């Protein structure tokens, strides 16, 4: 069964692709971490790379950033090899953990990044401002909270003014308030048209912040589309209606219905094309009290990433 | 929205060196071990009135001890400068730097320069303290000894880098500090090698501190086998540099 919903729409954009992964495979010894990923992302998309731990998200991110090399296949960022895109500041990232020195102040850390990218002093203040940490610039990194350190990583990532920003499990270990603040900063930033890819295993984050969700399982993409499409792919939707004499009808003959359940005068019809089912009910039957529900993303996630899903 | 050019010299810049030095000087342990301790050792072991009166080469014994402590300070400073890579690898900072235009070779060059700068500061501190505390030698010998103590400490910058890449520990200097003390004894820096007995004196010649000490003291003493000392320094520098290069390549390889 194919679960790809909209990868064709993603490839039809004009101009340079932000990300072009072509048949990317990554093996570590006998372990295959990424098993043939094709992924095209257009400029301006906000994409969630969603999957359980060990699905290959971080390995994929590492290859996007040129931190590791694909065993086979190619990765291109705006048409460039990832390492060049990194050096030119077209792609940057907020990594999961680590990567900070305790003896630097917040401002010095960002200033060092500016020095390395050949950016002026004014860019430092701007990055601190946008990451919302301007007022703690003089604080030693070792004295910052986890959320503040994450926003410092965000400020460093903003410094080269990248076209593509990658966030690898950016809110791991943050409390709810810290997560919300962090995402508000990211969302504000993305309104300027920056392409954002974030890896996460928090479903609600993918649902709330991404235009497109790429679901990864065991090194493969198992679903790709909007949050609504991904939910529908896994479980379809259920149309519930009240129809007098429901038990007399063979509902499985209705176009689009995959399973049907009758409870007295109430009928529950499940299928991927809920629109077709609803249209049938409203035009060909006396159905009323129509209700269409999709399963939530968590159900989709579990269904698509379960061991027997393939 | 994009930078169009790569920074020159692989990201090597004075701005980075300045920031790195500032960070290093913020670390109290580094300051105490590399700048305060060698000078304190000199005052403790080298300034008795007997040492001030007793002659050694062109100067007094206090000057002789001064040079040894300058070498010791330079060693500590350059080793901890090189070993910074260990702390930075442990913290994941090296990985973060790979998301910048900084080339690994430029990073190592910055580390070596920082090691040599704090080595120079350490040598200057001990020598200034010595000038006020009764060390006596001709100006030429003074300058020569100070420069040689500093220059020869390059071998320990290489040592620090090698160990920094070999030991991924946050507290690498807690291991390397005692190692340097033992090497200093073994190399005749704290006690002249010929006072250790002939077997020890022979072994001493093959240890890495021996050559540095002999060379640094030469403008004062004009004694000892200079070429043997040069060979010692060259061989250990080559060995540590090769080790550092080997680990460095392994560390920065993209897998």
XYZ file of C-alpha atoms in Angstrom, chain B residues 19-151:
133
model
C 37.498 35.449 22.272
C 39.162 32.130 23.034
C 41.855 33.774 25.148
C 39.233 35.674 27.077
C 37.403 32.444 27.806
C 40.576 30.700 28.903
C 41.497 33.491 31.281
C 38.036 33.210 32.814
C 38.847 29.713 33.954
C 40.391 30.181 37.412
C 41.953 26.745 37.458
C 43.825 27.428 34.230
C 45.064 30.764 35.503
C 46.266 29.296 38.800
C 47.978 26.301 37.242
C 49.633 28.029 34.333
C 50.414 31.493 35.662
C 50.455 31.469 39.459
C 51.814 28.033 40.327
C 55.121 28.123 38.376
C 55.958 31.544 39.836
C 55.037 30.318 43.320
C 57.220 27.233 42.887
C 60.082 29.482 41.837
C 59.711 31.644 44.954
C 59.440 28.548 47.116
C 62.375 26.542 45.737
C 64.688 29.050 44.078
C 65.107 32.083 46.277
C 67.022 30.943 49.365
C 69.990 33.188 50.111
C 72.380 30.305 49.442
C 70.956 29.977 45.899
C 71.287 33.700 45.338
C 74.977 33.583 46.237
C 75.929 30.311 44.552
C 77.014 30.649 40.932
C 75.625 28.590 38.056
C 77.120 29.267 34.629
C 76.953 32.992 33.919
C 74.456 33.682 36.699
C 73.296 32.394 40.068
C 71.385 29.252 41.051
C 68.244 31.328 41.503
C 68.441 32.140 37.788
C 68.886 28.428 37.050
C 65.743 27.555 39.017
C 63.956 30.466 37.372
C 64.566 28.973 33.933
C 63.376 25.547 35.055
C 60.166 27.037 36.398
C 59.661 29.089 33.254
C 59.937 25.876 31.255
C 57.539 24.153 33.640
C 55.047 27.016 33.351
C 55.311 27.059 29.573
C 54.770 23.298 29.495
C 51.677 23.501 31.671
C 50.299 26.416 29.686
C 50.853 24.932 26.244
C 49.603 21.510 27.308
C 46.399 22.944 28.709
C 46.042 25.098 25.595
C 46.274 22.032 23.384
C 44.110 19.977 25.693
C 41.257 22.457 25.301
C 40.140 20.338 22.373
C 39.293 17.563 24.794
C 36.904 19.743 26.786
C 35.375 21.068 23.584
C 34.858 17.637 22.146
C 33.275 16.440 25.389
C 30.897 19.409 25.323
C 29.911 18.768 21.693
C 31.368 22.126 20.732
C 33.508 20.606 17.964
C 30.324 19.290 16.395
C 28.738 22.722 16.672
C 31.779 24.255 14.983
C 31.285 21.897 12.072
C 28.094 23.832 11.363
C 30.245 26.897 10.638
C 32.724 27.664 7.862
C 35.616 26.971 10.271
C 37.914 24.351 8.770
C 39.356 21.746 11.154
C 42.910 22.783 10.256
C 42.111 26.414 11.119
C 40.658 25.255 14.442
C 43.880 23.423 15.285
C 45.940 26.434 14.225
C 43.909 28.612 16.597
C 44.482 26.126 19.423
C 48.246 26.070 18.825
C 48.428 29.853 18.771
C 46.434 30.111 21.980
C 48.664 27.504 23.607
C 51.729 29.496 22.607
C 50.239 32.805 23.754
C 49.437 31.545 27.245
C 52.841 29.816 27.237
C 54.429 33.205 26.555
C 52.423 34.859 29.319
C 53.480 32.149 31.743
C 57.173 32.575 30.817
C 56.915 36.355 31.190
C 55.230 36.072 34.604
C 57.927 33.762 36.014
C 60.702 35.907 34.577
C 59.291 39.159 35.930
C 58.866 37.586 39.370
C 62.443 36.293 39.061
C 63.811 39.728 38.212
C 62.420 41.073 41.474
C 63.372 38.049 43.538
C 67.114 37.894 43.143
C 67.721 35.986 39.911
C 70.936 37.167 38.315
C 72.244 36.523 34.814
C 73.432 38.584 31.847
C 70.639 40.226 29.864
C 71.527 38.248 26.743
C 71.276 34.950 28.624
C 68.040 36.108 30.196
C 66.411 36.844 26.859
C 67.832 33.720 25.252
C 66.633 31.457 28.043
C 63.155 32.982 28.098
C 62.744 32.674 24.326
C 63.992 29.094 24.311
C 61.732 28.059 27.210
C 58.827 29.435 25.262
C 59.718 28.134 21.791
